[in-house]
Coordinates of C-alpha atoms in Angstrom, one line a residue:
X1 CA -46.5 -41.7 -3.9
X2 CA -45.0 -39.6 -1.1
X3 CA -47.0 -38.5 1.9
X4 CA -46.5 -34.9 3.1
X5 CA -47.2 -34.6 6.8
X6 CA -47.7 -30.9 7.5
X7 CA -47.3 -30.2 11.2
X8 CA -46.9 -26.5 11.0
X9 CA -48.8 -24.5 13.6
X10 CA -50.9 -22.5 11.2
X11 CA -53.7 -20.2 12.4
X12 CA -56.9 -21.0 10.5
X13 CA -59.5 -18.4 9.7
X14 CA -62.1 -21.2 9.9
X15 CA -63.4 -21.3 13.5
X16 CA -64.5 -24.9 13.1
X17 CA -61.3 -26.1 11.4
X18 CA -59.8 -29.3 12.7
X19 CA -56.4 -29.2 14.2
X20 CA -53.9 -32.0 14.0
X21 CA -54.5 -34.2 17.0
X22 CA -51.4 -36.2 18.3
X23 CA -53.2 -39.6 18.2
X24 CA -54.4 -39.0 14.7
X25 CA -51.0 -38.0 13.5
X26 CA -49.5 -41.1 15.0
X27 CA -52.1 -43.3 13.3
X28 CA -51.5 -41.6 10.0
X29 CA -47.8 -42.5 10.2
X30 CA -48.7 -46.1 11.1
X31 CA -51.1 -46.3 8.2
X32 CA -48.5 -45.0 5.8
X33 CA -46.0 -47.5 7.1
X34 CA -48.3 -50.4 6.1
X35 CA -49.4 -48.7 2.9
X36 CA -47.5 -50.2 0.0
X37 CA -48.2 -47.2 -2.2
X38 CA -46.5 -44.8 0.2
X39 CA -42.8 -44.9 -0.5
X40 CA -41.8 -42.1 1.9
X41 CA -42.8 -39.1 4.0
X42 CA -42.1 -35.4 3.5
X43 CA -42.1 -34.0 7.1
X44 CA -43.0 -30.4 6.8
X45 CA -42.1 -28.8 10.2
X46 CA -40.9 -25.4 9.0
X47 CA -43.0 -23.6 11.7
X48 CA -43.7 -26.5 14.0
X49 CA -43.6 -26.1 17.7
X50 CA -44.5 -28.7 20.3
X51 CA -43.4 -29.9 23.7
X52 CA -40.5 -32.4 24.0
X53 CA -42.7 -35.3 24.8
X54 CA -44.7 -34.8 21.6
X55 CA -41.6 -34.4 19.5
X56 CA -40.1 -37.5 21.0
X57 CA -43.3 -39.5 20.3
X58 CA -43.3 -38.2 16.7
X59 CA -39.7 -39.1 16.2
X60 CA -40.4 -42.6 17.6
X61 CA -43.2 -43.1 15.1
X62 CA -41.0 -41.9 12.2
X63 CA -38.2 -44.3 13.2
X64 CA -40.7 -47.2 13.1
X65 CA -41.8 -46.0 9.7
X66 CA -38.2 -46.0 8.5
X67 CA -37.6 -49.5 9.8
X68 CA -39.7 -50.8 7.0
X69 CA -37.3 -49.6 4.4
X70 CA -39.1 -46.4 3.6
X71 CA -37.6 -42.9 3.3
X72 CA -38.2 -39.6 5.1
X73 CA -37.2 -36.1 4.0
X74 CA -37.7 -33.3 6.6
X75 CA -38.1 -29.6 5.9
X76 CA -37.2 -27.1 8.6
X77 CA -37.0 -23.3 8.7
X78 CA -36.7 -21.7 12.1
X79 CA -35.7 -24.7 14.3
X80 CA -34.5 -25.1 17.9
X81 CA -32.8 -28.1 19.2
X82 CA -36.0 -30.1 19.8
X83 CA -37.4 -29.5 16.3
X84 CA -34.0 -30.3 14.9
X85 CA -33.9 -33.5 16.9
X86 CA -37.3 -34.4 15.4
X87 CA -36.0 -33.7 11.9
X88 CA -32.9 -35.8 12.5
X89 CA -35.1 -38.9 12.1
X90 CA -35.2 -38.2 8.4
X91 CA -32.8 -39.5 5.8
X92 CA -32.3 -36.0 4.5
X93 CA -32.9 -32.6 6.0
X94 CA -33.8 -29.6 3.9
X95 CA -33.5 -26.1 5.4
X96 CA -35.1 -23.0 4.1
X97 CA -32.5 -20.7 2.5
X98 CA -33.4 -17.9 5.0
X99 CA -34.1 -20.1 8.0
X100 CA -32.3 -20.2 11.3
X101 CA -31.1 -23.1 13.3
X102 CA -30.5 -22.4 17.0
X103 CA -28.6 -25.1 18.9
X104 CA -28.8 -23.6 22.4
X105 CA -29.1 -26.7 24.6
X106 CA -31.5 -27.1 27.5
X107 CA -32.1 -25.0 30.6
X108 CA -34.6 -24.8 33.4
X109 CA -35.4 -21.8 35.4
X110 CA -37.9 -20.3 37.8
X111 CA -39.3 -16.9 38.4
X112 CA -39.6 -15.4 41.8
X113 CA -42.0 -12.7 43.0
X114 CA -41.1 -12.3 46.7
X115 CA -40.0 -8.8 46.3
X116 CA -42.9 -7.9 44.1
X117 CA -45.3 -9.2 46.7
X118 CA -43.4 -7.2 49.4
X119 CA -43.8 -4.1 47.3
X120 CA -47.5 -4.8 46.9
X121 CA -47.9 -5.4 50.6
X122 CA -48.8 -9.1 50.4
X123 CA -47.1 -11.5 52.8
X124 CA -46.6 -15.2 52.1
X125 CA -46.0 -18.0 54.5
X126 CA -44.6 -21.2 53.1
X127 CA -46.2 -24.3 54.7
X128 CA -43.5 -26.8 53.5
X129 CA -42.2 -29.8 55.3
X130 CA -40.8 -31.9 52.5
X131 CA -37.3 -31.4 51.0
X132 CA -38.2 -31.2 47.3
X133 CA -41.8 -29.8 47.5
X134 CA -40.9 -26.4 46.2
X135 CA -44.1 -24.9 44.8
X136 CA -44.2 -22.0 47.2
X137 CA -40.6 -20.9 46.6
X138 CA -42.0 -18.7 43.8
X139 CA -43.4 -16.4 46.5
X140 CA -40.9 -16.8 49.3
X141 CA -37.4 -16.8 47.6
X142 CA -35.4 -14.9 45.1
X143 CA -33.4 -17.9 43.8
X144 CA -33.4 -21.7 43.8
X145 CA -33.0 -23.7 47.0
X146 CA -30.3 -26.3 47.1
X147 CA -33.0 -29.1 46.9
X148 CA -34.6 -27.5 43.9
X149 CA -31.3 -27.1 42.1
X150 CA -30.5 -30.7 42.7
X151 CA -33.8 -32.1 41.3
X152 CA -33.8 -29.8 38.3
X153 CA -30.2 -30.6 37.5
X154 CA -30.8 -34.3 37.6
X155 CA -33.9 -34.0 35.4
X156 CA -32.0 -31.8 33.0
X157 CA -29.1 -34.3 32.8
X158 CA -31.5 -37.1 31.9
X159 CA -33.2 -35.3 29.0
X160 CA -30.2 -33.5 27.7
X161 CA -28.1 -36.7 27.5
X162 CA -30.9 -38.4 25.7
X163 CA -31.2 -35.6 23.1
X164 CA -27.4 -35.4 22.7
X165 CA -27.1 -39.2 22.1
X166 CA -29.9 -39.2 19.7
X167 CA -28.4 -36.4 17.6
X168 CA -24.9 -37.9 17.7
X169 CA -26.2 -41.2 16.4
X170 CA -28.5 -39.6 13.7
X171 CA -25.9 -37.3 12.3
X172 CA -22.8 -39.4 13.0
X173 CA -21.2 -36.8 15.2
X174 CA -18.3 -37.3 17.7
X175 CA -18.4 -35.9 21.2
X176 CA -16.0 -33.2 20.1
X177 CA -18.2 -32.2 17.1
X178 CA -21.3 -32.0 19.2
X179 CA -19.5 -29.9 21.8
X180 CA -18.4 -27.4 19.1
X181 CA -21.9 -27.3 17.5
X182 CA -23.6 -26.6 20.8
X183 CA -21.1 -24.6 22.9
X184 CA -19.1 -22.7 20.3
X185 CA -21.1 -21.8 17.2
X186 CA -24.7 -22.5 18.4
X187 CA -26.6 -20.4 15.8
X188 CA -26.6 -21.2 12.1
X189 CA -27.8 -19.8 8.8
X190 CA -28.9 -22.3 6.3
X191 CA -25.7 -22.2 4.3
X192 CA -23.6 -22.5 7.5
X193 CA -25.7 -25.4 8.7
X194 CA -25.1 -27.2 5.4
X195 CA -21.4 -26.6 5.5
X196 CA -21.3 -28.0 9.0
X197 CA -23.3 -31.2 8.1
X198 CA -26.2 -30.2 10.2
X199 CA -28.5 -30.2 7.2
X200 CA -28.2 -31.8 3.7
X201 CA -29.8 -29.3 1.4
X202 CA -30.8 -25.6 1.3
X203 CA -33.9 -24.5 -0.6
X204 CA -37.6 -24.1 -0.5
X205 CA -40.8 -25.7 -1.8
X206 CA -41.2 -28.6 -4.1
X207 CA -38.3 -27.9 -6.5
X208 CA -35.8 -28.8 -3.9
X209 CA -37.8 -31.6 -2.2
X210 CA -38.4 -33.2 -5.6
X211 CA -34.6 -33.4 -6.2
X212 CA -34.0 -34.8 -2.8
X213 CA -36.7 -37.5 -3.2
X214 CA -35.3 -38.5 -6.6
X215 CA -32.0 -39.1 -4.9
X216 CA -33.5 -41.2 -2.2
X217 CA -35.9 -43.1 -4.4
X218 CA -35.0 -44.9 -7.6
X219 CA -38.4 -45.3 -9.2
X220 CA -40.5 -42.4 -10.6
X221 CA -42.7 -40.6 -8.2
X222 CA -46.3 -40.7 -9.3
X223 CA -47.9 -38.1 -7.0
X224 CA -48.1 -36.6 -3.5
X225 CA -50.8 -36.9 -0.9
X226 CA -51.2 -34.6 2.1
X227 CA -52.1 -34.8 5.8
X228 CA -52.4 -31.4 7.3
X229 CA -53.0 -27.8 6.2
X230 CA -53.0 -27.3 2.5
X231 CA -52.3 -23.5 2.5
X232 CA -48.8 -24.1 4.0
X233 CA -48.1 -27.3 2.1
X234 CA -44.7 -27.8 0.4
X235 CA -46.0 -30.1 -2.3
X236 CA -49.2 -28.3 -3.1
X237 CA -51.2 -31.5 -3.0
X238 CA -54.9 -31.3 -2.7
X239 CA -55.3 -35.1 -2.1
X240 CA -56.0 -35.7 1.5
X241 CA -54.5 -38.8 3.2
X242 CA -57.1 -39.8 5.7
X243 CA -57.7 -42.6 8.1
X244 CA -60.3 -45.2 7.2
X245 CA -63.4 -45.3 9.3
X246 CA -63.6 -48.3 11.6
X247 CA -66.5 -50.6 11.1
X248 CA -69.4 -50.5 8.7
X249 CA -73.1 -50.7 8.5
X250 CA -73.3 -54.2 10.0
X251 CA -70.0 -54.4 11.9
X252 CA -69.4 -53.2 15.5
X253 CA -65.7 -53.3 16.2
X254 CA -64.4 -53.2 19.8
X255 CA -63.9 -49.7 21.2
X256 CA -60.9 -48.3 23.0
X257 CA -61.8 -45.1 24.8
X258 CA -59.1 -42.3 24.8
X259 CA -59.6 -39.8 27.5
X260 CA -57.6 -36.5 27.6
X261 CA -57.1 -35.2 31.1
X262 CA -55.4 -31.9 30.9
X263 CA -54.9 -29.1 33.5
X264 CA -55.0 -28.9 37.3
X265 CA -56.6 -31.7 39.2
X266 CA -59.6 -29.8 40.1
X267 CA -63.3 -30.8 40.4
X268 CA -64.7 -28.3 37.9
X269 CA -61.9 -26.3 36.4
X270 CA -58.7 -27.7 34.8
X271 CA -59.3 -31.4 34.3
X272 CA -62.9 -31.0 35.4
X273 CA -62.6 -34.2 37.4
X274 CA -66.2 -34.3 38.7
X275 CA -67.5 -34.9 35.2
X276 CA -64.5 -36.7 33.9
X277 CA -64.5 -39.3 36.6
X278 CA -68.2 -40.0 35.9
X279 CA -67.3 -40.5 32.3
X280 CA -64.6 -43.0 33.3
X281 CA -67.2 -44.9 35.4
X282 CA -69.7 -44.8 32.5
X283 CA -67.1 -46.2 30.1
X284 CA -66.2 -48.9 32.6
X285 CA -69.8 -50.1 32.5
X286 CA -70.0 -50.0 28.7
X287 CA -69.5 -53.5 27.4
X288 CA -68.5 -52.4 24.0
X289 CA -65.6 -50.4 25.4
X290 CA -62.8 -53.0 25.9
X291 CA -60.1 -50.7 27.3
X292 CA -59.5 -47.2 28.4
X293 CA -56.4 -45.1 27.6
X294 CA -56.0 -41.9 29.6
X295 CA -53.6 -39.2 28.4
X296 CA -52.6 -37.1 31.5
X297 CA -51.0 -33.7 31.4
X298 CA -51.3 -32.2 34.8
X299 CA -49.1 -30.3 37.4
X300 CA -51.5 -31.3 40.2
X301 CA -53.9 -29.2 42.3
X302 CA -56.6 -30.5 44.6
X303 CA -55.8 -33.7 46.5
X304 CA -59.5 -34.5 46.8
X305 CA -60.0 -34.1 43.0
X306 CA -57.0 -36.2 42.2
X307 CA -58.3 -38.9 44.5
X308 CA -61.7 -38.9 42.9
X309 CA -60.0 -39.5 39.6
X310 CA -57.8 -42.3 41.0
X311 CA -60.9 -44.0 42.5
X312 CA -62.7 -43.8 39.1
X313 CA -59.6 -45.4 37.5
X314 CA -59.7 -48.2 40.2
X315 CA -63.4 -48.8 39.5
X316 CA -62.8 -49.0 35.8
X317 CA -59.8 -51.3 36.2
X318 CA -62.0 -53.9 37.8
X319 CA -63.9 -54.3 34.5
X320 CA -61.2 -53.6 31.8
X321 CA -57.6 -52.5 31.3
X322 CA -56.9 -48.8 32.0
X323 CA -53.6 -47.5 30.6
X324 CA -52.2 -44.1 31.5
X325 CA -50.1 -42.3 28.9
X326 CA -48.2 -39.4 30.6
X327 CA -47.5 -36.3 28.5
X328 CA -45.1 -33.5 29.3
X329 CA -46.0 -33.3 32.9
X330 CA -47.9 -35.8 35.2
X331 CA -46.6 -35.1 38.6
X332 CA -47.8 -34.3 42.2
X333 CA -51.6 -34.5 41.8
X334 CA -51.1 -35.5 38.2
X335 CA -49.2 -38.6 39.5
X336 CA -51.9 -39.2 42.2
X337 CA -54.5 -39.3 39.4
X338 CA -52.4 -41.8 37.5
X339 CA -51.2 -44.3 40.1
X340 CA -54.0 -46.8 40.1
X341 CA -53.9 -47.6 36.3
X342 CA -53.3 -51.2 35.0
X343 CA -50.2 -49.8 33.2
X344 CA -48.5 -46.4 33.4
X345 CA -46.4 -45.3 30.4
X346 CA -44.4 -42.1 30.1
X347 CA -42.0 -40.5 27.6
X348 CA -38.3 -40.1 28.7
X349 CA -39.0 -36.3 28.8
X350 CA -42.1 -36.6 31.1
X351 CA -41.9 -34.7 34.4
X352 CA -43.4 -37.1 36.9
X353 CA -43.3 -38.1 40.6
X354 CA -43.3 -35.2 43.0
X355 CA -45.1 -37.3 45.7
X356 CA -45.8 -34.7 48.3
X357 CA -48.1 -31.8 49.3
X358 CA -47.6 -28.2 50.3
X359 CA -49.5 -25.1 51.4
X360 CA -49.1 -21.4 51.0
X361 CA -50.6 -18.6 53.1
X362 CA -51.0 -15.2 51.4
X363 CA -52.0 -12.4 53.7
X364 CA -52.2 -8.6 54.0
X365 CA -48.8 -7.2 54.8
X366 CA -49.5 -3.5 54.0
X367 CA -51.6 -3.8 50.9
X368 CA -54.9 -2.7 52.5
X369 CA -53.3 0.3 54.1
X370 CA -51.9 1.5 50.8
X371 CA -55.2 1.3 49.1
X372 CA -57.2 2.7 52.0
X373 CA -58.9 -0.5 53.1
X374 CA -59.5 -1.3 56.8
X375 CA -61.0 -4.3 58.6
X376 CA -62.9 -4.6 61.8
X377 CA -64.2 -7.9 63.0
X378 CA -66.3 -9.5 65.7
X379 CA -65.3 -13.1 66.5
X380 CA -67.2 -16.1 67.7
X381 CA -64.5 -18.7 67.6
X382 CA -60.8 -18.1 68.1
X383 CA -60.0 -18.7 64.4
X384 CA -63.2 -17.4 62.8
X385 CA -61.4 -14.5 61.1
X386 CA -58.8 -16.7 59.4
X387 CA -60.2 -16.0 55.9
X388 CA -61.4 -12.5 56.5
X389 CA -60.2 -10.0 53.8
X390 CA -61.1 -8.6 50.4
X391 CA -58.4 -10.1 48.3
X392 CA -56.3 -12.0 50.8
X393 CA -56.8 -12.6 54.5
X394 CA -56.1 -9.6 56.6
X395 CA -53.7 -11.4 59.0
X396 CA -50.9 -14.0 59.2
X397 CA -51.2 -17.4 60.8
X398 CA -50.6 -17.7 64.5
X399 CA -48.0 -20.2 65.8
X400 CA -50.9 -22.5 66.9
X401 CA -52.6 -22.3 63.5
X402 CA -49.4 -23.1 61.6
X403 CA -48.8 -26.1 63.9
X404 CA -52.3 -27.4 63.1
X405 CA -51.5 -26.9 59.4
X406 CA -48.4 -28.9 59.8
X407 CA -50.2 -31.8 61.3
X408 CA -52.8 -31.7 58.5
X409 CA -50.1 -31.6 55.8
X410 CA -48.3 -34.5 57.3
X411 CA -51.6 -36.5 57.4
X412 CA -52.3 -35.8 53.7
X413 CA -48.7 -36.7 52.8
X414 CA -49.0 -40.1 54.6
X415 CA -52.3 -40.8 52.8
X416 CA -50.5 -40.0 49.5
X417 CA -47.7 -42.4 50.3
X418 CA -50.1 -45.2 51.3
X419 CA -52.2 -44.8 48.2
X420 CA -49.1 -44.8 45.9
X421 CA -47.9 -48.0 47.7
X422 CA -51.3 -49.6 47.2
X423 CA -51.7 -48.5 43.6
X424 CA -48.2 -49.6 42.6
X425 CA -48.0 -52.7 44.7
X426 CA -44.8 -51.7 46.5
X427 CA -44.0 -51.0 50.2
X428 CA -44.7 -47.6 51.7
X429 CA -41.1 -47.4 52.9
X430 CA -39.9 -47.7 49.4
X431 CA -42.3 -45.0 48.2
X432 CA -41.0 -42.7 50.9
X433 CA -37.4 -43.0 49.5
X434 CA -38.5 -41.5 46.2
X435 CA -41.1 -39.0 47.6
X436 CA -40.5 -35.8 49.6
X437 CA -41.9 -34.0 46.5
X438 CA -39.0 -34.9 44.2
X439 CA -39.6 -34.7 40.4
X440 CA -38.1 -37.3 38.0
X441 CA -37.8 -37.8 34.3
X442 CA -39.7 -40.7 32.7
X443 CA -36.5 -42.6 32.4
X444 CA -35.7 -42.3 36.1
X445 CA -39.3 -43.0 37.1
X446 CA -39.1 -46.3 35.3
X447 CA -35.9 -47.2 37.2
X448 CA -37.5 -46.5 40.6
X449 CA -40.8 -48.2 39.8
X450 CA -43.2 -45.2 39.6
X451 CA -44.1 -46.2 36.0
X452 CA -44.2 -49.5 34.0
X453 CA -42.7 -48.6 30.7
X454 CA -41.4 -45.9 28.4
X455 CA -43.5 -45.3 25.3
X456 CA -45.7 -43.1 23.2
X457 CA -49.5 -42.6 23.1
X458 CA -49.6 -45.1 20.2
X459 CA -47.7 -47.6 22.4
X460 CA -50.2 -47.0 25.1
X461 CA -53.0 -47.8 22.6
X462 CA -51.2 -51.0 21.6
X463 CA -50.7 -51.9 25.3
X464 CA -54.4 -51.4 26.0
X465 CA -55.3 -53.6 23.0
X466 CA -52.9 -56.3 24.2
X467 CA -54.2 -56.2 27.8
X468 CA -57.8 -56.4 26.5
X469 CA -56.8 -59.5 24.5
X470 CA -57.9 -57.9 21.2
X471 CA -56.0 -59.5 18.3
X472 CA -53.5 -57.2 16.6
X473 CA -55.1 -57.6 13.2
X474 CA -58.6 -56.8 14.5
X475 CA -60.1 -53.4 13.6
X476 CA -60.5 -51.2 16.6
X477 CA -62.6 -48.0 16.9
X478 CA -61.0 -45.2 19.0
X479 CA -63.3 -42.8 20.7
X480 CA -62.0 -39.6 22.3
X481 CA -63.4 -37.9 25.4
X482 CA -64.2 -35.3 26.3
X483 CA -65.1 -33.5 23.0
X484 CA -64.6 -29.7 23.4
X485 CA -67.7 -27.7 23.8
X486 CA -68.5 -24.6 21.7
X487 CA -67.6 -22.5 24.8
X488 CA -64.2 -24.2 25.1
X489 CA -63.5 -23.6 21.4
X490 CA -64.4 -20.0 21.9
X491 CA -62.1 -19.6 24.9
X492 CA -59.2 -21.3 23.1
X493 CA -59.6 -18.9 20.2
X494 CA -60.4 -15.8 22.2
X495 CA -58.8 -16.1 25.7
X496 CA -60.3 -12.9 27.0
X497 CA -63.7 -14.5 26.7
X498 CA -63.1 -16.5 29.8
X499 CA -63.4 -13.3 31.8
X500 CA -66.6 -12.3 30.2
X501 CA -68.3 -15.7 30.3
X502 CA -67.9 -17.6 33.5
X503 CA -68.7 -21.3 33.8
X504 CA -72.2 -21.6 35.2
X505 CA -71.0 -24.0 37.9
X506 CA -68.2 -21.7 39.1
X507 CA -68.5 -19.2 42.0
X508 CA -67.3 -15.8 41.1
X509 CA -65.9 -13.8 44.1
X510 CA -64.4 -10.3 44.2
X511 CA -61.0 -11.8 44.6
X512 CA -61.3 -14.3 41.8
X513 CA -62.6 -11.6 39.4
X514 CA -59.7 -9.3 40.4
X515 CA -57.1 -12.0 39.9
X516 CA -58.8 -13.3 36.7
X517 CA -58.5 -9.8 35.1
X518 CA -54.9 -9.2 36.0
X519 CA -53.1 -12.5 36.6
X520 CA -52.6 -15.7 34.7
X521 CA -55.0 -18.7 35.2
X522 CA -52.4 -20.6 37.3
X523 CA -51.6 -17.7 39.7
X524 CA -55.3 -16.9 40.0
X525 CA -56.0 -20.6 40.8
X526 CA -53.4 -20.7 43.5
X527 CA -54.6 -17.5 45.1
X528 CA -58.2 -18.7 45.1
X529 CA -57.0 -21.9 46.8
X530 CA -55.1 -19.9 49.4
X531 CA -54.4 -21.9 52.5
X532 CA -55.4 -25.2 50.9
X533 CA -53.0 -28.2 51.2
X534 CA -52.3 -29.4 47.6
X535 CA -50.2 -31.9 45.7
X536 CA -49.1 -29.3 43.1
X537 CA -46.0 -28.3 41.2
X538 CA -44.5 -24.8 40.8
X539 CA -46.1 -22.4 38.3
X540 CA -43.4 -23.0 35.7
X541 CA -44.6 -26.6 35.3
X542 CA -48.2 -25.5 34.7
X543 CA -47.0 -23.7 31.6
X544 CA -45.6 -27.0 30.1
X545 CA -49.1 -28.5 29.6
X546 CA -49.5 -28.8 25.8
X547 CA -52.5 -31.0 25.1

């Protein structure tokens, strides 16, 4: 039989429908690799979209599947360079006859709102003392600083070169051929893509795929099985290919806990570290749990929250292995949260590092006058009016206040450096050489010692099993935390609901309600944290969180 893995991002009318979880997809591929009945995989990614880290992990799993002598056929429709790179793991690529292949390459950019804020009458003061810590540039500049351009360029080189080399190897292209494909022609119809050897067949549905599989496999195909959505299936199979349940009535297999930590490093919002760190400590004390794997996707946020998380990891590590698997972004506070793990693993595409902190000060610079607001205060304390204002403070910082902020920021930065040095077992002086807020790719982070290895979430699971000294052939039960609540499912399906239904633990102010109605979560978050010193990345990196 052939297994169709349908990874298309299909909206389901069933509110309670299960979506494809990355860990489950990887385990399905691993099961198929060891299943003698499965002769090959049909990879249905006609409308797949996912971040580069996830696509790389999928491709890695498919390469391991192929290493056992089995075949893969991929189906694409509207594909960009990342989806095409994933498809290139296949022996044959089929493209929908009306599909489009866009080979545009990679770029990184930032948006700037300095002039917008000036027009609104909002002033911003950048409290920045480290070369590459550029989170506040969004509000204070109109273009990239030299330091930002350098760090983005280096990161882009790392990931672009990896993708280029992967495609050249997979499709047997020369440097010249790749250059023409990318820089000259760049967009392809299905027929054009086939004539240029970018794909192998043009067609749709099972009639084409069946012919391709017959060419790849000499023996007769008995039937197809399916993992994923049946409505958008290529094969039309109704036979689900599922993972076996670990353990039975009288068996209690060892447990590896898988914790998903996604969003800002914040106590109650984002990663919800207050409850998540307690869960880590609880799992650390659970004797049946033999290891903990933490999947981190975070652009940072609160230093206090990141440290709470890091302390919980340290506590757990005293009792059992804790392996961190970094997703698309685990930098600044996201790296702070990761640094005490027994083993840190990232993908080559992971954005990590950014060891540094920064502050921003938003204040009234004409806004209140334009909307008819005025402020009158009576002070008891020279700085007691520092936070006075309806939406933003009504005044700028004084020179003395900024000097105090500088001292505070430098203190937090030194703490960050010292904690990284202790967590990674390296000298603080060495950490300083790769700090100053600079981001790195996973590949570069491995070279400089910020992580321990390059690998997928599945690799992290295997590492945890190895460190826990669980035999490879032993059945292991994986338990995921936290399970989404009904409210979280509602918000994911209906984003506007987050405005109507506030978390009972959150404090709703006039400013937060205003920003929640008109601005994105991330901008609202940063305005609500006005004046706080944070290990956090620019807004653009917040948008890269995917799981």
